[in-house]
């Protein structure tokens, strides 16, 4: 760093002062930028019988380990909770700041056995949940008749479908917590008709021996989520044979899906009976076969607590559009976020979310977004109007002031604008504005939480960005004006008017104003124009003609030729 130096006449080294000011400004910008960056954190813990992983935000670190356990963690700076479970233990991992503890209910596993059976069969339903108060299942028969079955956590409850009819039964497993949060998973089973029994014919003449052939009916669960690069499932034989003949594979290697899935949802409404309805659109690109996609619907309150979640699996190829209803949870007045996550392939993910607000049992969708859109339109219009007014005033003022003093003043101001200090400041504001806008879009190198922050910050960030853009447009208004004029010329004509190529596509007429055609090409000979190739009008029986340049009598918006050219064309016809 250059130090401030005093000269004998008492003056100081201005360059040293400027360098120090620039450094202070840079440090200030970096200090402000720190508050716009949301730090990413994660936790992974592994042993021979379990694994736990999570992501969050924060700066704290820890690396505990032992002979049978190791972990690396970056802990969150806000209250959260995660669950972990194995055959030997159940645990809750929590990180707290100074807020109340919130336990999230979750379903760790469930099963329907068998998933395909004949009419009159008994179906086994089981569920395992954490932080639950009660667990149950709702079954919807093919005739839309509903039935609720109370379940026992960690145990199988036998259920006899009523009515027992042919078709697909939808099963939704539920678990709720003492706070009212609900977790659910959607699946199904199918009932088919019983095979007709063969009755031996009676008659004399001897004894008929009938040998019944046994059958294998393999009933498999859905493939699990990829873990350590593998997917597993369990297949049981519900047939009459004993053995493993024809048993499907129960383990496979995960592979990336050969396509991308994009997700969006619209038309978020709430009905009179507090049912949340919305439309989901899944778009698959590049795939050649149908693939299962796990979909999770979540409702998150203003305190970042998940009060409702539901998981279901759907098959997709091309595009899948469907309407979804959430009627299990009653929403009180307040702000919420509806989030839809999808998981496919080798842990490939996509998500979409929308903020909404309940006011006196009415739905207000993204009020901050609507306000921001209106503010954007108004502010943008005002900025454009202000720039136009400044350009008009500058144009008028330019004709009045032509003195040398004024020109020197303008040059002096331009030098100040282009100073290093101002450049550093302008770049700093642009960086801060960029971080402000995208601070909710990323956290370090992992996907961030878009609900972090509040409406006041978003308004400040928006005003900051608009201010920087307005300042930039004002300072570089002359260059912007030149750019607009250049673009206008490019739109009017492909080539400048004062160039040789500017003749191309111009209309060609006689001195009496009779239209002949358009200039298509310029013929050069040496350093002079030899002639013009004219694309003739449709009324002539020829496509084009070459005229010498000495036949051109005038140039301007149009090319005026000698009348002899038209007489020659008429003779050719």
Coordinates of C-alpha atoms in Angstrom, one line a residue:
X1 CA 0.0 0.0 0.0
X2 CA 1.3 3.4 -0.9
X3 CA 1.6 5.7 2.1
X4 CA 0.4 9.3 2.3
X5 CA 3.4 11.6 1.6
X6 CA 3.7 15.3 2.4
X7 CA 5.7 17.5 0.1
X8 CA 7.6 20.6 1.2
X9 CA 4.8 22.9 0.0
X10 CA 2.4 21.0 2.3
X11 CA 0.6 19.1 -0.4
X12 CA -0.1 15.4 -0.2
X13 CA 0.3 12.4 -2.5
X14 CA -3.1 12.3 -4.1
X15 CA -2.4 8.9 -5.7
X16 CA -1.8 7.4 -2.2
X17 CA -5.0 8.8 -0.9
X18 CA -7.0 7.4 -3.9
X19 CA -5.5 4.0 -3.4
X20 CA -6.4 4.0 0.3
X21 CA -10.0 5.1 -0.6
X22 CA -10.3 2.3 -3.1
X23 CA -9.1 -0.3 -0.6
X24 CA -11.6 0.9 2.0
X25 CA -14.3 0.8 -0.6
X26 CA -13.5 -2.7 -1.7
X27 CA -13.4 -3.9 2.0
X28 CA -16.7 -2.3 2.6
X29 CA -18.3 -4.0 -0.5
X30 CA -16.9 -7.4 0.5
X31 CA -18.2 -7.0 4.1
X32 CA -21.7 -6.2 2.8
X33 CA -21.5 -9.1 0.4
X34 CA -20.9 -11.5 3.2
X35 CA -24.4 -10.8 4.5
X36 CA -25.9 -11.7 1.1
X37 CA -24.3 -15.1 0.9
X38 CA -26.1 -18.0 2.6
X39 CA -23.6 -20.5 3.7
X40 CA -24.2 -24.2 2.9
X41 CA -23.8 -27.0 5.4
X42 CA -24.3 -30.7 5.5
X43 CA -24.1 -33.6 7.9
X44 CA -23.2 -37.2 7.0
X45 CA -22.9 -40.1 9.5
X46 CA -22.3 -43.7 8.7
X47 CA -21.8 -47.0 10.5
X48 CA -22.3 -50.7 9.7
X49 CA -26.0 -50.6 10.4
X50 CA -27.2 -47.1 9.5
X51 CA -26.5 -43.8 7.7
X52 CA -27.8 -40.3 8.2
X53 CA -27.5 -37.3 5.9
X54 CA -28.8 -33.7 5.9
X55 CA -28.2 -30.2 4.5
X56 CA -28.7 -26.9 6.2
X57 CA -27.1 -23.5 6.7
X58 CA -24.4 -22.5 9.2
X59 CA -20.8 -22.3 10.0
X60 CA -20.2 -24.6 13.0
X61 CA -18.2 -27.8 12.4
X62 CA -17.4 -31.1 14.1
X63 CA -15.6 -34.4 13.3
X64 CA -16.4 -37.0 15.9
X65 CA -15.2 -40.6 15.3
X66 CA -14.6 -44.0 17.0
X67 CA -13.8 -47.6 16.1
X68 CA -17.3 -48.2 14.7
X69 CA -18.5 -44.8 13.9
X70 CA -17.4 -41.7 12.0
X71 CA -19.0 -38.5 11.0
X72 CA -18.3 -35.1 9.4
X73 CA -20.7 -32.3 10.1
X74 CA -21.4 -28.7 9.5
X75 CA -24.2 -27.7 11.8
X76 CA -27.0 -25.3 11.2
X77 CA -27.3 -21.9 12.7
X78 CA -31.1 -22.2 13.1
X79 CA -33.3 -24.7 14.8
X80 CA -34.0 -27.9 12.9
X81 CA -34.5 -31.6 13.5
X82 CA -33.7 -34.8 11.6
X83 CA -34.6 -38.4 12.4
X84 CA -32.5 -41.6 12.2
X85 CA -33.5 -45.2 12.8
X86 CA -32.1 -48.7 12.6
X87 CA -33.0 -52.1 13.9
X88 CA -31.1 -51.4 17.1
X89 CA -32.0 -47.8 17.9
X90 CA -34.2 -44.8 17.1
X91 CA -32.8 -41.2 17.5
X92 CA -33.6 -37.6 16.9
X93 CA -30.8 -35.2 15.8
X94 CA -31.6 -31.6 16.7
X95 CA -29.7 -28.3 16.4
X96 CA -31.2 -25.4 18.3
X97 CA -30.6 -21.7 18.6
X98 CA -33.1 -19.9 20.7
X99 CA -36.4 -21.1 19.4
X100 CA -38.9 -23.8 20.4
X101 CA -38.2 -27.4 19.4
X102 CA -40.2 -28.7 16.5
X103 CA -40.4 -32.5 15.9
X104 CA -41.2 -33.5 12.4
X105 CA -43.4 -36.5 11.9
X106 CA -42.1 -38.9 9.2
X107 CA -42.9 -42.3 7.7
X108 CA -39.8 -44.4 7.5
X109 CA -41.4 -47.5 5.8
X110 CA -44.6 -49.1 4.9
X111 CA -45.8 -52.3 3.1
X112 CA -48.9 -53.7 1.4
X113 CA -48.8 -57.5 1.2
X114 CA -49.8 -58.9 -1.3
X115 CA -50.2 -56.1 -3.8
X116 CA -52.2 -58.4 -6.1
X117 CA -54.7 -61.0 -4.8
X118 CA -58.0 -62.6 -5.7
X119 CA -61.3 -61.3 -4.4
X120 CA -62.0 -62.3 -0.8
X121 CA -58.3 -62.3 0.2
X122 CA -56.9 -60.5 3.3
X123 CA -54.4 -57.7 2.8
X124 CA -51.6 -57.0 5.3
X125 CA -50.9 -53.3 6.0
X126 CA -47.9 -52.1 8.0
X127 CA -46.3 -48.7 8.7
X128 CA -43.3 -47.4 10.6
X129 CA -43.2 -43.8 11.7
X130 CA -41.2 -41.4 13.8
X131 CA -42.5 -38.6 16.1
X132 CA -46.0 -39.8 15.6
X133 CA -49.1 -39.6 17.7
X134 CA -51.3 -42.0 15.7
X135 CA -51.1 -43.9 12.4
X136 CA -53.9 -45.1 10.1
X137 CA -54.7 -45.9 6.5
X138 CA -57.5 -44.7 4.2
X139 CA -58.6 -47.2 1.5
X140 CA -60.7 -46.2 -1.5
X141 CA -62.4 -49.0 -3.4
X142 CA -62.9 -49.1 -7.2
X143 CA -66.5 -47.9 -6.6
X144 CA -65.1 -44.8 -4.7
X145 CA -66.2 -46.2 -1.3
X146 CA -63.9 -45.1 1.5
X147 CA -62.8 -47.0 4.6
X148 CA -60.4 -46.0 7.4
X149 CA -58.3 -48.6 9.2
X150 CA -56.4 -47.9 12.4
X151 CA -52.8 -49.2 12.3
X152 CA -50.1 -50.1 14.9
X153 CA -46.7 -48.6 14.4
X154 CA -44.2 -51.3 13.4
X155 CA -46.8 -54.1 13.2
X156 CA -48.9 -55.6 10.4
X157 CA -52.6 -55.3 10.5
X158 CA -54.7 -57.7 8.4
X159 CA -57.4 -56.0 6.4
X160 CA -60.4 -57.6 4.6
X161 CA -61.5 -55.3 1.8
X162 CA -65.1 -54.3 2.0
X163 CA -66.6 -54.4 -0.5
X164 CA -64.3 -57.1 -2.0
X165 CA -64.6 -56.4 -5.8
X166 CA -62.4 -56.6 -8.8
X167 CA -60.3 -53.5 -9.4
X168 CA -57.5 -51.3 -7.9
X169 CA -57.8 -50.1 -4.3
X170 CA -56.0 -46.9 -3.4
X171 CA -54.3 -46.9 0.0
X172 CA -53.0 -43.8 1.7
X173 CA -50.9 -44.3 4.9
X174 CA -51.0 -41.5 7.4
X175 CA -49.1 -40.5 10.5
X176 CA -49.7 -37.3 12.5
X177 CA -47.9 -35.6 15.4
X178 CA -49.1 -33.9 18.5
X179 CA -48.6 -30.5 16.8
X180 CA -51.1 -31.4 14.0
X181 CA -48.5 -32.1 11.3
X182 CA -49.3 -34.9 8.9
X183 CA -47.2 -37.2 6.8
X184 CA -48.7 -39.6 4.2
X185 CA -47.8 -42.0 1.4
X186 CA -50.0 -43.1 -1.4
X187 CA -49.9 -46.7 -2.9
X188 CA -52.4 -49.3 -4.1
X189 CA -53.2 -53.0 -4.4
X190 CA -55.3 -54.9 -6.9
X191 CA -58.0 -57.6 -6.6
X192 CA -58.7 -60.0 -9.4
X193 CA -61.3 -62.7 -10.1
X194 CA -60.8 -66.2 -8.8
X195 CA -59.9 -68.8 -11.4
X196 CA -62.7 -71.2 -12.3
X197 CA -62.2 -74.7 -10.7
X198 CA -62.1 -77.7 -12.9
X199 CA -64.7 -80.4 -12.0
X200 CA -63.9 -84.0 -13.1
X201 CA -66.7 -85.6 -15.2
X202 CA -68.4 -88.7 -13.6
X203 CA -68.8 -91.9 -15.5
X204 CA -68.1 -95.6 -15.5
X205 CA -65.3 -97.6 -16.9
X206 CA -62.5 -96.7 -14.6
X207 CA -60.9 -94.1 -12.3
X208 CA -59.6 -90.7 -13.6
X209 CA -56.6 -89.2 -11.7
X210 CA -56.3 -85.4 -11.9
X211 CA -53.0 -83.8 -11.1
X212 CA -53.2 -80.1 -10.1
X213 CA -50.2 -78.0 -11.2
X214 CA -49.0 -75.4 -8.7
X215 CA -48.4 -71.8 -9.7
X216 CA -45.8 -69.2 -8.8
X217 CA -47.2 -65.7 -8.2
X218 CA -44.4 -63.3 -7.3
X219 CA -45.5 -60.1 -5.5
X220 CA -42.7 -57.5 -5.4
X221 CA -42.5 -54.2 -3.6
X222 CA -41.5 -51.0 -5.4
X223 CA -37.8 -50.3 -5.9
X224 CA -36.2 -48.4 -3.1
X225 CA -34.5 -45.0 -3.4
X226 CA -30.9 -45.4 -4.6
X227 CA -28.4 -46.0 -1.7
X228 CA -24.7 -46.6 -2.2
X229 CA -25.5 -46.9 -6.0
X230 CA -28.1 -49.7 -5.5
X231 CA -31.8 -50.2 -5.4
X232 CA -33.5 -53.1 -3.6
X233 CA -37.0 -54.6 -3.3
X234 CA -38.6 -57.6 -1.7
X235 CA -40.4 -60.3 -3.8
X236 CA -42.7 -62.8 -2.1
X237 CA -44.4 -65.9 -3.7
X238 CA -48.1 -65.8 -3.0
X239 CA -48.8 -68.8 -5.3
X240 CA -49.2 -72.5 -4.4
X241 CA -45.7 -73.6 -5.4
X242 CA -42.8 -73.8 -3.0
X243 CA -39.4 -72.7 -4.3
X244 CA -37.7 -69.8 -6.1
X245 CA -38.4 -70.6 -9.7
X246 CA -38.8 -67.5 -11.8
X247 CA -38.1 -65.2 -8.9
X248 CA -37.5 -61.6 -10.1
X249 CA -34.3 -59.8 -9.2
X250 CA -34.4 -58.0 -5.9
X251 CA -31.3 -55.8 -6.4
X252 CA -30.1 -53.7 -9.2
X253 CA -27.4 -51.0 -9.9
X254 CA -28.7 -47.4 -10.0
X255 CA -28.2 -45.6 -13.3
X256 CA -28.9 -42.1 -14.4
X257 CA -32.1 -41.6 -16.3
X258 CA -31.5 -40.8 -20.0
X259 CA -33.8 -37.8 -19.8
X260 CA -34.6 -34.7 -17.8
X261 CA -37.9 -34.0 -16.0
X262 CA -39.1 -30.5 -15.4
X263 CA -41.9 -29.7 -13.0
X264 CA -44.3 -26.9 -12.7
X265 CA -47.7 -26.4 -11.1
X266 CA -50.4 -23.8 -11.5
X267 CA -54.0 -22.9 -10.6
X268 CA -53.6 -23.0 -6.9
X269 CA -57.0 -22.6 -5.3
X270 CA -58.7 -23.5 -2.0
X271 CA -62.3 -24.7 -2.0
X272 CA -65.1 -24.0 0.4
X273 CA -64.3 -27.1 2.5
X274 CA -60.6 -26.1 2.9
X275 CA -59.4 -28.4 0.2
X276 CA -56.2 -27.2 -1.5
X277 CA -56.3 -27.9 -5.3
X278 CA -53.6 -27.3 -7.9
X279 CA -52.4 -28.6 -11.2
X280 CA -49.1 -30.5 -11.7
X281 CA -47.3 -30.7 -15.1
X282 CA -44.4 -33.2 -15.4
X283 CA -42.5 -32.9 -18.7
X284 CA -40.0 -35.6 -19.6
X285 CA -37.5 -34.8 -22.3
X286 CA -35.3 -37.3 -24.2
X287 CA -36.7 -40.5 -22.7
X288 CA -37.7 -43.5 -24.8
X289 CA -39.5 -45.6 -22.1
X290 CA -41.9 -45.1 -19.2
X291 CA -40.3 -44.6 -15.8
X292 CA -41.5 -44.3 -12.3
X293 CA -41.1 -40.9 -10.6
X294 CA -41.5 -40.4 -6.8
X295 CA -43.4 -37.2 -6.0
X296 CA -43.6 -35.5 -2.6
X297 CA -46.0 -32.7 -1.8
X298 CA -45.2 -30.5 1.2
X299 CA -46.8 -27.6 3.0
X300 CA -44.4 -25.5 5.0
X301 CA -45.6 -22.8 7.4
X302 CA -44.0 -19.4 8.0
X303 CA -41.7 -20.9 10.7
X304 CA -40.2 -23.3 8.2
X305 CA -42.0 -26.2 9.7
X306 CA -43.3 -29.0 7.5
X307 CA -47.0 -29.4 8.6
X308 CA -48.0 -31.7 5.8
X309 CA -46.2 -34.2 3.4
X310 CA -47.4 -36.8 1.0
X311 CA -45.4 -39.2 -1.2
X312 CA -46.7 -41.0 -4.3
X313 CA -45.3 -42.7 -7.4
X314 CA -46.4 -42.0 -10.9
X315 CA -45.2 -43.3 -14.3
X316 CA -44.3 -40.8 -16.9
X317 CA -43.3 -40.8 -20.5
X318 CA -43.5 -37.6 -22.5
X319 CA -45.8 -35.3 -20.5
X320 CA -48.1 -36.0 -17.5
X321 CA -50.6 -33.4 -16.4
X322 CA -53.0 -34.1 -13.5
X323 CA -55.0 -32.3 -10.8
X324 CA -54.0 -32.8 -7.1
X325 CA -56.2 -32.3 -4.0
X326 CA -54.9 -32.0 -0.5
X327 CA -57.8 -32.2 2.0
X328 CA -56.2 -33.9 5.0
X329 CA -54.9 -30.7 6.7
X330 CA -56.9 -27.7 7.8
X331 CA -54.9 -24.5 7.2
X332 CA -55.2 -21.7 9.7
X333 CA -54.8 -18.0 8.7
X334 CA -51.1 -17.4 7.9
X335 CA -48.4 -17.7 5.2
X336 CA -47.5 -21.0 3.7
X337 CA -45.4 -22.6 1.0
X338 CA -46.6 -25.4 -1.2
X339 CA -43.6 -27.4 -2.5
X340 CA -43.5 -30.3 -4.9
X341 CA -40.4 -32.5 -5.2
X342 CA -39.7 -35.3 -7.6
X343 CA -37.0 -38.0 -7.4
X344 CA -36.1 -40.2 -10.4
X345 CA -33.2 -42.2 -11.8
X346 CA -30.0 -42.1 -9.8
X347 CA -31.1 -39.6 -7.2
X348 CA -31.9 -37.0 -9.9
X349 CA -34.2 -34.3 -8.5
X350 CA -36.4 -31.4 -9.5
X351 CA -38.8 -29.2 -7.5
X352 CA -41.2 -26.3 -7.8
X353 CA -42.8 -24.2 -5.0
X354 CA -45.3 -21.4 -4.6
X355 CA -46.0 -19.1 -1.6
X356 CA -49.6 -18.5 -0.6
X357 CA -51.5 -17.0 2.3
X358 CA -54.7 -17.8 4.0
X359 CA -56.7 -14.8 5.2
X360 CA -60.1 -15.5 6.8
X361 CA -60.2 -18.9 5.0
X362 CA -59.5 -17.2 1.7
X363 CA -56.5 -17.9 -0.5
X364 CA -54.1 -15.1 -1.4
X365 CA -51.5 -16.4 -3.8
X366 CA -48.0 -14.9 -3.6
X367 CA -49.0 -11.4 -2.5
X368 CA -45.3 -10.3 -2.4
X369 CA -44.9 -11.5 -6.0
X370 CA -48.0 -9.5 -7.1
X371 CA -46.7 -6.4 -5.3
X372 CA -43.2 -6.9 -6.8
X373 CA -44.6 -7.2 -10.3
X374 CA -46.6 -4.0 -10.0
X375 CA -43.6 -2.2 -8.5
X376 CA -41.4 -3.5 -11.3
X377 CA -43.8 -2.2 -14.0
X378 CA -44.2 1.2 -12.4
X379 CA -40.5 1.6 -11.6
X380 CA -39.4 0.4 -15.0
X381 CA -41.9 2.8 -16.7
X382 CA -40.6 5.7 -14.6
X383 CA -37.0 4.9 -15.4
X384 CA -37.7 4.7 -19.2
X385 CA -39.6 8.0 -19.0
X386 CA -36.8 9.7 -17.1
X387 CA -34.2 8.5 -19.6
X388 CA -36.3 9.8 -22.5
X389 CA -36.8 13.2 -20.8
X390 CA -33.0 13.5 -20.1
X391 CA -32.2 12.6 -23.8
X392 CA -34.7 15.3 -25.0
X393 CA -33.3 17.9 -22.7
X394 CA -29.7 17.0 -23.6
X395 CA -30.6 17.4 -27.3
X396 CA -32.1 20.8 -26.8
X397 CA -29.2 21.9 -24.6
X398 CA -26.7 20.7 -27.0
X399 CA -27.8 23.2 -29.6
X400 CA -27.7 26.1 -27.2
X401 CA -24.3 25.6 -25.6
X402 CA -21.3 25.3 -27.9
X403 CA -18.8 27.3 -26.1
X404 CA -15.3 26.0 -25.4
X405 CA -15.9 26.4 -21.6
X406 CA -18.9 24.1 -21.8
X407 CA -17.0 21.5 -23.8
X408 CA -14.2 21.6 -21.2
X409 CA -16.7 21.2 -18.4
X410 CA -18.3 18.1 -20.1
X411 CA -14.9 16.5 -20.6
X412 CA -14.0 17.2 -17.0
X413 CA -17.3 15.5 -15.8
X414 CA -16.6 12.5 -18.1
X415 CA -13.2 12.1 -16.5
X416 CA -14.7 12.1 -13.1
X417 CA -17.3 9.5 -14.1
X418 CA -14.6 7.2 -15.4
X419 CA -12.4 7.5 -12.4
X420 CA -11.2 4.4 -10.7
X421 CA -13.1 5.1 -7.5
X422 CA -16.4 5.3 -9.3
X423 CA -15.6 2.2 -11.3
X424 CA -15.0 0.2 -8.1
X425 CA -18.2 1.6 -6.6
X426 CA -20.3 0.8 -9.7
X427 CA -19.0 -2.8 -9.9
X428 CA -19.5 -3.2 -6.1
X429 CA -23.2 -2.1 -6.4
X430 CA -23.8 -4.5 -9.3
X431 CA -22.2 -7.4 -7.4
X432 CA -24.3 -6.6 -4.3
X433 CA -27.4 -6.4 -6.5
X434 CA -26.7 -9.7 -8.1
X435 CA -26.2 -11.4 -4.7
X436 CA -29.3 -9.8 -3.4
X437 CA -31.5 -11.1 -6.2
X438 CA -30.0 -14.6 -6.3
X439 CA -29.3 -15.1 -2.6
X440 CA -32.4 -17.3 -2.3
X441 CA -31.4 -19.4 -5.4
X442 CA -28.1 -20.9 -4.1
X443 CA -26.2 -21.6 -0.9
X444 CA -22.6 -22.4 -1.6
X445 CA -22.5 -25.2 -4.1
X446 CA -25.8 -26.9 -3.1
X447 CA -29.4 -26.1 -3.8
X448 CA -30.6 -23.5 -1.3
X449 CA -33.8 -22.9 0.6
X450 CA -35.9 -20.4 -1.4
X451 CA -38.0 -19.5 1.6
X452 CA -35.2 -17.9 3.6
X453 CA -35.6 -14.2 4.0
X454 CA -38.6 -11.9 4.2
X455 CA -40.6 -9.5 2.1
X456 CA -38.9 -6.4 3.4
X457 CA -35.5 -7.6 2.3
X458 CA -36.9 -8.5 -1.1
X459 CA -38.3 -5.0 -1.6
X460 CA -34.9 -3.5 -0.6
X461 CA -33.1 -5.8 -2.9
X462 CA -35.4 -4.9 -5.8
X463 CA -35.1 -1.2 -5.2
X464 CA -31.3 -1.6 -5.0
X465 CA -31.1 -3.4 -8.3
X466 CA -33.5 -0.9 -10.0
X467 CA -31.4 2.0 -8.7
X468 CA -28.1 0.5 -10.0
X469 CA -29.7 -0.1 -13.4
X470 CA -31.1 3.4 -13.5
X471 CA -27.7 4.9 -12.5
X472 CA -26.0 2.8 -15.1
X473 CA -28.4 4.0 -17.8
X474 CA -28.0 7.6 -16.8
X475 CA -24.2 7.6 -16.8
X476 CA -24.0 5.8 -20.1
X477 CA -26.9 7.6 -21.8
X478 CA -24.8 8.8 -24.7
X479 CA -23.6 5.3 -25.5
X480 CA -27.1 4.0 -25.1
X481 CA -28.4 6.7 -27.5
X482 CA -25.8 5.8 -30.1
X483 CA -26.7 2.1 -29.7
X484 CA -30.4 2.8 -30.3
X485 CA -29.6 4.9 -33.4
X486 CA -27.3 2.1 -34.7
X487 CA -30.1 -0.4 -34.1
X488 CA -32.6 1.8 -35.9
X489 CA -30.4 2.1 -38.9
X490 CA -29.9 -1.6 -38.9
X491 CA -33.6 -2.2 -38.9
X492 CA -34.3 0.3 -41.7
X493 CA -31.5 -0.9 -43.9
X494 CA -29.1 -3.7 -43.9
X495 CA -26.3 -1.4 -45.1
X496 CA -25.4 2.3 -44.4
X497 CA -27.0 4.7 -46.8
X498 CA -23.7 6.4 -47.6
X499 CA -21.9 3.2 -48.6
X500 CA -21.8 1.4 -51.9
X501 CA -23.7 -1.5 -50.4
X502 CA -26.3 1.0 -49.4
X503 CA -27.6 0.9 -53.0
X504 CA -28.7 -2.7 -52.7
X505 CA -32.5 -3.2 -52.5
X506 CA -33.2 0.4 -53.5
X507 CA -36.1 1.0 -55.8
X508 CA -35.2 1.8 -59.5
X509 CA -37.5 4.2 -61.4
X510 CA -37.4 6.4 -64.5
X511 CA -37.4 10.2 -64.4
X512 CA -41.2 10.1 -65.0
X513 CA -41.6 7.9 -61.8
X514 CA -42.4 4.6 -63.5
X515 CA -41.2 1.7 -61.4
X516 CA -38.7 -0.8 -63.0
X517 CA -37.4 -3.0 -60.1
X518 CA -34.8 -3.1 -57.3
X519 CA -31.0 -3.1 -57.2
X520 CA -29.9 -6.7 -56.6
X521 CA -26.1 -6.4 -57.1
X522 CA -23.3 -3.9 -57.8
X523 CA -20.8 -4.6 -60.5
X524 CA -17.3 -3.0 -59.9
X525 CA -14.5 -2.5 -62.4
X526 CA -11.3 -1.2 -61.1
X527 CA -12.1 1.4 -58.5
X528 CA -15.4 2.4 -60.1
X529 CA -18.9 1.2 -60.3
X530 CA -19.4 -0.4 -63.7
X531 CA -23.1 -1.1 -63.5
X532 CA -26.1 -2.2 -61.5
X533 CA -27.9 -5.6 -61.7
X534 CA -31.6 -4.9 -61.5
X535 CA -34.2 -7.4 -60.4
X536 CA -37.1 -6.5 -62.7
X537 CA -40.8 -6.0 -61.7
X538 CA -43.1 -9.0 -62.4
X539 CA -44.8 -7.2 -65.4
X540 CA -41.6 -7.7 -67.4
X541 CA -41.0 -11.1 -69.0
X542 CA -37.4 -11.2 -67.8
X543 CA -36.0 -11.7 -64.3
X544 CA -33.2 -9.1 -64.4
X545 CA -31.2 -6.7 -66.4
X546 CA -27.7 -5.1 -66.2
X547 CA -27.5 -1.4 -66.8
X548 CA -24.4 0.7 -67.0
X549 CA -23.8 3.2 -64.2
X550 CA -23.7 6.1 -66.7
X551 CA -27.4 5.4 -67.2
X552 CA -28.1 6.4 -63.6
X553 CA -29.3 10.0 -63.5
X554 CA -29.8 10.4 -59.8
X555 CA -29.4 8.7 -56.3
X556 CA -31.3 9.2 -53.1
X557 CA -34.1 7.3 -51.5
X558 CA -34.5 5.7 -55.0
X559 CA -32.3 5.2 -58.1
X560 CA -33.4 7.3 -61.1
X561 CA -32.4 5.9 -64.5
X562 CA -32.5 7.1 -68.1
X563 CA -35.8 6.7 -69.9
X564 CA -34.0 4.7 -72.6
X565 CA -33.7 1.7 -70.1
X566 CA -37.5 1.4 -70.0
X567 CA -37.8 1.8 -73.8
X568 CA -35.2 -1.1 -74.2
X569 CA -37.2 -3.3 -71.8
X570 CA -40.4 -2.7 -73.8
X571 CA -38.7 -3.7 -77.0
X572 CA -37.6 -7.0 -75.4
X573 CA -41.2 -7.8 -74.7

